[in-house]
Tab-separated table of C-alpha atoms in Angstrom:
chain	number	residue	atom	x	y	z
A	13	MET	CA	111.786	127.654	42.099
A	14	ARG	CA	109.358	129.317	44.325
A	15	ARG	CA	111.294	127.635	47.605
A	16	ALA	CA	114.522	129.050	45.979
A	17	LEU	CA	113.144	132.501	45.931
A	18	LEU	CA	111.748	132.254	49.382
A	19	PHE	CA	115.237	131.288	50.611
A	20	ILE	CA	116.805	134.043	48.987
A	21	LEU	CA	114.451	136.250	50.500
A	22	MET	CA	115.043	134.956	53.819
A	23	LEU	CA	118.838	135.538	53.230
A	24	LEU	CA	118.523	138.924	52.071
A	25	THR	CA	116.395	139.965	55.205
A	26	ALA	CA	119.186	138.436	57.507
A	27	CYS	CA	121.640	140.614	55.751
A	28	ASN	CA	119.709	143.707	56.258
A	29	GLN	CA	119.209	143.139	60.092
A	30	GLY	CA	120.736	145.664	62.162
A	31	PRO	CA	122.546	145.884	65.786
A	32	THR	CA	120.395	144.627	68.566
A	33	VAL	CA	120.551	145.082	72.350
A	34	GLU	CA	120.896	141.750	74.207
A	35	ARG	CA	120.665	141.506	77.761
A	36	LEU	CA	121.469	138.660	80.177
A	37	GLY	CA	122.414	137.997	83.740
A	38	GLY	CA	122.392	135.351	86.829
A	39	PRO	CA	124.014	135.222	90.202
A	40	THR	CA	127.448	135.714	91.559
A	41	MET	CA	129.436	136.283	94.440
A	42	GLY	CA	126.243	136.207	96.752
A	43	SER	CA	124.873	139.006	94.636
A	44	SER	CA	124.297	139.083	90.676
A	45	TYR	CA	125.591	140.168	87.637
A	46	SER	CA	124.462	141.766	84.322
A	47	ILE	CA	125.551	142.381	80.673
A	48	GLN	CA	124.074	144.729	77.933
A	49	TYR	CA	125.830	144.536	74.759
A	50	ILE	CA	125.192	145.738	71.146
A	51	ARG	CA	124.870	142.702	68.786
A	52	GLU	CA	126.160	143.369	65.277
A	53	PRO	CA	125.051	141.103	62.503
A	54	GLY	CA	127.051	137.905	62.821
A	55	GLY	CA	128.208	138.903	66.378
A	56	PRO	CA	128.205	136.440	69.390
A	57	ALA	CA	124.623	134.926	70.641
A	58	PRO	CA	123.733	135.623	74.180
A	59	ALA	CA	124.353	132.091	75.096
A	60	GLN	CA	127.993	132.029	73.751
A	61	VAL	CA	128.372	135.493	75.762
A	62	GLN	CA	126.930	134.191	78.798
A	63	ALA	CA	129.151	130.927	78.977
A	64	ALA	CA	132.533	133.129	78.544
A	65	VAL	CA	131.133	135.533	81.258
A	66	GLU	CA	130.218	132.830	83.673
A	67	ALA	CA	133.700	130.908	83.270
A	68	ILE	CA	135.412	134.129	84.446
A	69	LEU	CA	133.070	134.399	87.212
A	70	ASN	CA	133.606	130.723	88.197
A	71	GLY	CA	137.487	131.382	88.101
A	72	ILE	CA	136.939	134.643	90.542
A	73	ASP	CA	134.898	132.434	92.965
A	74	GLN	CA	137.538	129.562	92.753
A	75	HIS	CA	140.495	131.799	93.760
A	76	TYR	CA	139.039	134.590	95.814
A	77	SER	CA	136.121	133.163	97.823
A	78	THR	CA	136.392	132.915	101.385
A	79	TYR	CA	133.064	131.216	101.780
A	80	ARG	CA	134.688	128.241	99.900
A	81	GLY	CA	137.473	125.947	101.879
A	82	ASP	CA	139.067	124.943	98.504
A	83	SER	CA	139.466	128.392	96.944
A	84	THR	CA	143.106	129.664	96.617
A	85	VAL	CA	142.772	132.342	99.317
A	86	SER	CA	141.045	130.052	101.869
A	87	GLN	CA	144.339	127.703	101.280
A	88	PHE	CA	146.614	130.632	101.825
A	89	ASN	CA	144.855	131.772	104.848
A	90	LEU	CA	145.358	128.498	106.402
A	91	LEU	CA	149.056	128.961	106.070
A	92	PRO	CA	150.810	129.227	109.430
A	93	ALA	CA	153.232	132.306	110.065
A	94	ASN	CA	156.509	132.179	108.022
A	95	GLN	CA	155.080	130.429	104.944
A	96	CYS	CA	154.879	131.160	101.162
A	97	MET	CA	152.490	129.945	98.503
A	98	ALA	CA	152.435	130.329	94.964
A	99	LEU	CA	149.688	132.305	93.521
A	100	PRO	CA	148.345	133.084	89.931
A	101	ALA	CA	149.882	136.212	88.457
A	102	ASP	CA	146.325	137.808	88.421
A	103	MET	CA	146.194	137.142	92.069
A	104	LEU	CA	149.487	138.791	92.784
A	105	GLU	CA	148.459	141.716	90.855
A	106	LEU	CA	145.504	142.303	93.177
A	107	VAL	CA	147.838	141.945	96.252
A	108	SER	CA	150.091	144.289	94.648
A	109	LEU	CA	147.295	147.004	94.436
A	110	GLY	CA	146.125	146.171	97.798
A	111	GLN	CA	149.574	146.988	99.465
A	112	GLN	CA	149.744	150.178	97.481
A	113	LEU	CA	146.232	151.370	98.570
A	114	ALA	CA	147.466	150.208	102.283
A	115	GLU	CA	150.766	152.436	101.977
A	116	GLN	CA	148.826	155.283	100.526
A	117	SER	CA	146.212	155.226	103.143
A	118	ASP	CA	148.888	154.556	106.058
A	119	GLY	CA	147.022	151.255	106.730
A	120	ALA	CA	143.717	152.233	106.738
A	121	PHE	CA	142.916	150.098	103.768
A	122	ASP	CA	144.133	146.572	104.472
A	123	LEU	CA	143.492	143.030	102.652
A	124	THR	CA	144.272	141.217	105.826
A	125	VAL	CA	141.134	142.220	107.704
A	126	GLU	CA	139.459	138.929	107.421
A	127	PRO	CA	139.874	137.969	111.106
A	128	LEU	CA	138.151	141.394	111.984
A	129	LEU	CA	134.996	140.708	109.785
A	130	ASP	CA	134.767	137.274	111.418
A	131	LEU	CA	134.860	138.744	114.829
A	132	TRP	CA	132.446	141.206	114.167
A	133	GLY	CA	130.106	139.071	112.547
A	134	PHE	CA	130.541	139.941	108.948
A	135	GLY	CA	132.949	137.212	107.655
A	136	PRO	CA	132.711	133.379	106.379
A	137	GLN	CA	133.331	132.266	110.158
A	138	ALA	CA	131.152	134.678	111.709
A	139	ARG	CA	128.419	133.298	114.026
A	140	HIS	CA	126.329	136.513	114.651
A	141	ALA	CA	126.850	140.279	114.180
A	142	ARG	CA	128.043	141.755	117.583
A	143	VAL	CA	130.714	144.358	119.121
A	144	PRO	CA	133.278	142.299	120.428
A	145	ASP	CA	135.016	142.572	123.904
A	146	PRO	CA	138.327	144.574	123.990
A	147	GLN	CA	140.161	141.164	124.941
A	148	ALA	CA	138.992	139.340	122.008
A	149	LEU	CA	139.557	142.635	119.624
A	150	ALA	CA	143.454	143.196	120.997
A	151	ARG	CA	144.096	139.337	120.187
A	152	VAL	CA	142.881	139.523	116.837
A	153	ARG	CA	144.565	142.622	115.602
A	154	GLN	CA	147.654	140.633	116.297
A	155	ARG	CA	146.901	138.774	113.021
A	156	VAL	CA	146.146	141.975	110.923
A	157	GLY	CA	148.430	144.117	109.077
A	158	TYR	CA	149.887	144.340	105.373
A	159	ARG	CA	153.314	144.742	106.557
A	160	HIS	CA	153.288	141.130	107.164
A	161	LEU	CA	153.021	140.299	103.739
A	162	HIS	CA	155.537	140.478	100.887
A	163	ILE	CA	155.729	138.883	97.508
A	164	GLN	CA	159.086	136.715	96.884
A	165	GLY	CA	159.091	135.998	92.998
A	166	GLN	CA	155.674	134.371	92.233
A	167	ALA	CA	154.743	133.415	95.910
A	168	LEU	CA	153.138	135.563	98.672
A	169	CYS	CA	154.780	135.317	102.060
A	170	LYS	CA	153.460	135.854	105.443
A	171	ASP	CA	155.470	136.494	108.812
A	172	ALA	CA	152.367	136.431	110.900
A	173	PRO	CA	149.181	134.140	110.481
A	174	VAL	CA	147.419	136.754	108.667
A	175	GLN	CA	144.354	136.125	106.424
A	176	LEU	CA	143.298	137.631	103.440
A	177	ASP	CA	139.939	139.220	102.042
A	178	PHE	CA	139.681	140.295	98.484
A	179	ASN	CA	136.129	141.477	98.723
A	180	SER	CA	137.040	145.026	98.313
A	181	ILE	CA	138.474	144.728	94.880
A	182	ALA	CA	137.522	141.267	93.372
A	183	ALA	CA	134.407	142.356	91.810
A	184	GLY	CA	136.132	145.203	89.799
A	185	HIS	CA	138.848	142.739	88.935
A	186	ALA	CA	136.120	140.458	87.708
A	187	VAL	CA	134.568	143.408	85.643
A	188	ASP	CA	138.108	143.923	83.949
A	189	LEU	CA	138.517	140.516	82.998
A	190	ILE	CA	134.659	140.395	81.424
A	191	ALA	CA	135.265	143.749	79.603
A	192	ALA	CA	138.636	142.325	78.115
A	193	ARG	CA	136.570	139.073	76.971
A	194	LEU	CA	133.748	140.910	75.302
A	195	GLN	CA	135.842	142.938	73.155
A	196	ALA	CA	138.238	139.690	72.375
A	197	MET	CA	134.929	138.319	71.001
A	198	GLY	CA	134.249	141.296	69.150
A	199	VAL	CA	131.902	143.324	71.162
A	200	ALA	CA	132.513	146.842	70.491
A	201	SER	CA	129.705	148.344	72.838
A	202	PHE	CA	128.573	146.970	76.387
A	203	ILE	CA	127.873	147.510	80.098
A	204	ALA	CA	129.461	144.963	82.062
A	205	GLU	CA	128.445	144.929	85.613
A	206	ALA	CA	128.938	142.413	88.644
A	207	THR	CA	127.869	143.127	92.281
A	208	GLY	CA	127.394	146.875	91.564
A	209	GLU	CA	130.647	147.552	89.873
A	210	LEU	CA	130.324	147.952	86.023
A	211	LYS	CA	132.036	149.180	82.954
A	212	ALA	CA	130.590	151.110	79.913
A	213	VAL	CA	132.600	150.709	76.654
A	214	GLY	CA	131.116	152.112	73.233
A	215	HIS	CA	127.816	153.556	72.291
A	216	LYS	CA	124.208	152.754	72.111
A	217	PRO	CA	122.536	152.023	68.550
A	218	ASP	CA	121.766	155.623	68.188
A	219	GLY	CA	124.866	156.874	68.805
A	220	SER	CA	124.881	158.198	72.265
A	221	ARG	CA	126.769	157.120	75.383
A	222	TRP	CA	125.570	154.533	77.989
A	223	ARG	CA	123.808	156.557	80.713
A	224	ILE	CA	124.489	154.983	84.663
A	225	ALA	CA	122.214	155.896	87.379
A	226	LEU	CA	124.025	156.676	90.714
A	227	GLU	CA	122.059	155.697	93.734
A	228	LEU	CA	121.371	157.761	96.685
A	229	PRO	CA	122.574	155.804	99.725
A	230	ARG	CA	118.969	154.651	100.909
A	231	GLU	CA	118.501	151.490	102.520
A	232	ASP	CA	114.384	151.485	101.986
A	233	ARG	CA	114.418	151.938	98.267
A	234	GLN	CA	116.651	152.731	95.112
A	235	ILE	CA	116.544	156.609	94.092
A	236	ALA	CA	118.915	157.820	91.547
A	237	ARG	CA	120.768	160.952	92.578
A	238	GLN	CA	122.512	161.628	89.275
A	239	ILE	CA	122.587	160.025	85.912
A	240	ILE	CA	126.094	160.304	84.238
A	241	PRO	CA	126.946	159.320	80.309
A	242	LEU	CA	130.128	157.126	79.957
A	243	ASN	CA	132.256	155.469	77.168
A	244	GLY	CA	135.441	153.650	78.447
A	245	LEU	CA	135.112	154.202	82.091
A	246	SER	CA	134.232	151.863	85.324
A	247	VAL	CA	132.147	152.947	87.826
A	248	SER	CA	132.318	151.336	91.464
A	249	THR	CA	130.401	152.664	94.521
A	250	SER	CA	131.315	151.775	98.040
A	251	GLY	CA	128.607	152.530	100.843
A	252	ASP	CA	127.782	151.549	104.393
A	253	TYR	CA	124.189	151.276	103.582
A	254	ARG	CA	123.977	147.538	102.270
A	255	HIS	CA	125.761	145.432	105.164
A	256	TYR	CA	125.601	146.697	108.776
A	257	PHE	CA	124.004	146.050	112.349
A	258	GLU	CA	122.967	148.489	115.003
A	259	ASP	CA	123.709	147.949	118.668
A	260	ASN	CA	122.639	150.136	121.232
A	261	GLY	CA	121.564	152.909	118.382
A	262	ARG	CA	124.890	152.906	116.656
A	263	ARG	CA	125.395	151.726	113.274
A	264	TYR	CA	128.393	149.445	112.623
A	265	SER	CA	128.946	148.740	108.935
A	266	HIS	CA	131.222	146.096	107.132
A	267	THR	CA	133.752	148.911	105.887
A	268	PHE	CA	136.763	148.491	108.226
A	269	ASP	CA	139.643	150.901	109.402
A	270	ALA	CA	142.455	148.341	109.508
A	271	ARG	CA	144.410	150.645	111.928
A	272	LEU	CA	141.845	150.694	114.610
A	273	GLY	CA	140.202	147.401	114.231
A	274	ARG	CA	136.857	148.383	113.790
A	275	PRO	CA	134.193	149.653	111.346
A	276	VAL	CA	134.265	153.183	110.211
A	277	GLN	CA	132.562	155.882	112.409
A	278	HIS	CA	131.841	158.842	110.421
A	279	ASP	CA	129.247	160.571	108.359
A	280	LEU	CA	130.613	159.416	104.673
A	281	ALA	CA	127.518	157.139	103.332
A	282	ALA	CA	128.831	156.368	99.928
A	283	VAL	CA	131.773	157.034	97.329
A	284	THR	CA	131.680	156.724	93.612
A	285	VAL	CA	134.986	156.663	91.727
A	286	LEU	CA	135.478	156.454	88.051
A	287	ASP	CA	138.513	154.725	86.272
A	288	ALA	CA	139.354	152.943	83.143
A	289	SER	CA	140.282	150.235	85.141
A	290	ALA	CA	137.424	148.727	87.476
A	291	LEU	CA	139.712	147.017	89.694
A	292	ARG	CA	141.129	150.618	90.499
A	293	ALA	CA	137.741	152.335	90.935
A	294	ASP	CA	136.864	149.362	93.482
A	295	GLY	CA	139.905	149.760	95.353
A	296	TYR	CA	139.823	153.559	95.674
A	297	SER	CA	136.072	154.011	96.273
A	298	THR	CA	136.692	151.470	99.470
A	299	LEU	CA	139.793	153.394	100.235
A	300	LEU	CA	137.994	157.011	100.360
A	301	LEU	CA	135.116	155.444	102.395
A	302	ILE	CA	137.609	154.185	104.681
A	303	LEU	CA	139.125	157.435	105.103
A	304	GLY	CA	135.846	159.682	105.805
A	305	PRO	CA	134.363	162.736	104.469
A	306	GLN	CA	137.402	165.057	104.786
A	307	ARG	CA	140.372	162.899	104.510
A	308	GLY	CA	138.874	161.179	101.856
A	309	TRP	CA	137.589	164.237	99.740
A	310	ASP	CA	141.603	165.318	100.449
A	311	PHE	CA	143.167	162.340	99.033
A	312	ALA	CA	140.680	162.323	95.940
A	313	VAL	CA	141.429	165.743	95.157
A	314	ALA	CA	145.382	165.337	95.954
A	315	HIS	CA	145.624	162.212	93.506
A	316	GLY	CA	143.279	163.653	90.754
A	317	LEU	CA	140.673	160.840	91.086
A	318	PRO	CA	137.046	161.426	89.737
A	319	ALA	CA	135.047	160.749	92.580
A	320	VAL	CA	131.812	162.003	94.372
A	321	LEU	CA	131.520	161.823	98.458
A	322	VAL	CA	127.696	161.630	99.420
A	323	THR	CA	127.844	162.690	103.309
A	324	ARG	CA	124.930	162.253	105.815
A	325	ALA	CA	123.476	165.444	106.868
A	326	GLU	CA	120.058	166.513	108.696
A	327	GLY	CA	117.549	165.566	106.826
A	328	GLY	CA	119.152	163.726	103.918
A	329	PHE	CA	122.490	163.912	102.126
A	330	VAL	CA	125.134	166.224	100.634
A	331	SER	CA	126.971	165.088	97.588
A	332	ARG	CA	130.765	166.601	96.523
A	333	ALA	CA	132.301	166.008	93.260
A	334	THR	CA	135.719	166.333	92.666
A	335	PRO	CA	137.022	168.572	89.482
A	336	ALA	CA	138.194	165.188	88.124
A	337	PHE	CA	134.941	163.837	88.364
A	338	GLU	CA	132.971	166.743	86.534
A	339	ARG	CA	136.009	166.640	83.794
A	340	ALA	CA	135.315	162.904	83.247
A	341	VAL	CA	131.550	162.954	83.009
A	342	LYS	CA	131.818	165.818	80.229
A	343	GLY	CA	134.117	163.419	78.416
A	344	GLU	CA	137.333	165.653	78.866
């Protein structure tokens, strides 16, 4: 009888447990991912969520990693000119977005920058970071250009030996897939982050919105320049302060203007974009960073993008937020 009463008390205690905040993470894409979610009674355990998230990330790696010779993108990159290759529907979706961003930026944003990344020392085939000689740069630029790509049914075709690099948008795509999977598992409130791209959905246990810190673009340490509340929006920040090299006193970042064949050279240090889609936020933050402080600002305002542009100035940084960004942060 006593054991039966104890068992009933244990059941009642379990039933009375409220929501808990669960956290998990791990390595991915040469960086890391992290998940915070509110686990309601009966909700999925962290081990179950982690298995689902890592299955998605492994799929992203299999399709989009240029560091794997057996990935889908590496197989496409090996094709000679005037060849086509059938691709999964989600890869064609990313190519379509990349082509749209290229058109909107007059070719500054371009998914076919892989040969340039290798030449300058940022890609998987690079030996060391360096400023290339003009002849080598001229040769490689003949293998770059989004207009050499076209989608034919379920296949992607090229009329020149171009090579794709999805690093500017693949992480955002991964976050969208993770967010959809969490919601399908019955998780209503979470922050999903991969390599710095993230999406916040729902509320904390106290009913308030998730709060996200936006960093100053500094190499030496992490400093928050602004903390914003979010629900249902993704955040993407692109900057020139993580991957770069210096030569003769000049900084060369891994952000390329494909029209010029070289890293961007302006004072725009970082761009943050908000969007319901992490994929779009990822793409547009890169596009604005390529365009630079004035052209990027003009583009963001003209297209109604919720964005913050952080420019280097003497002694520090200057931030400008678009009207759409101010409205989004206020929840309007």
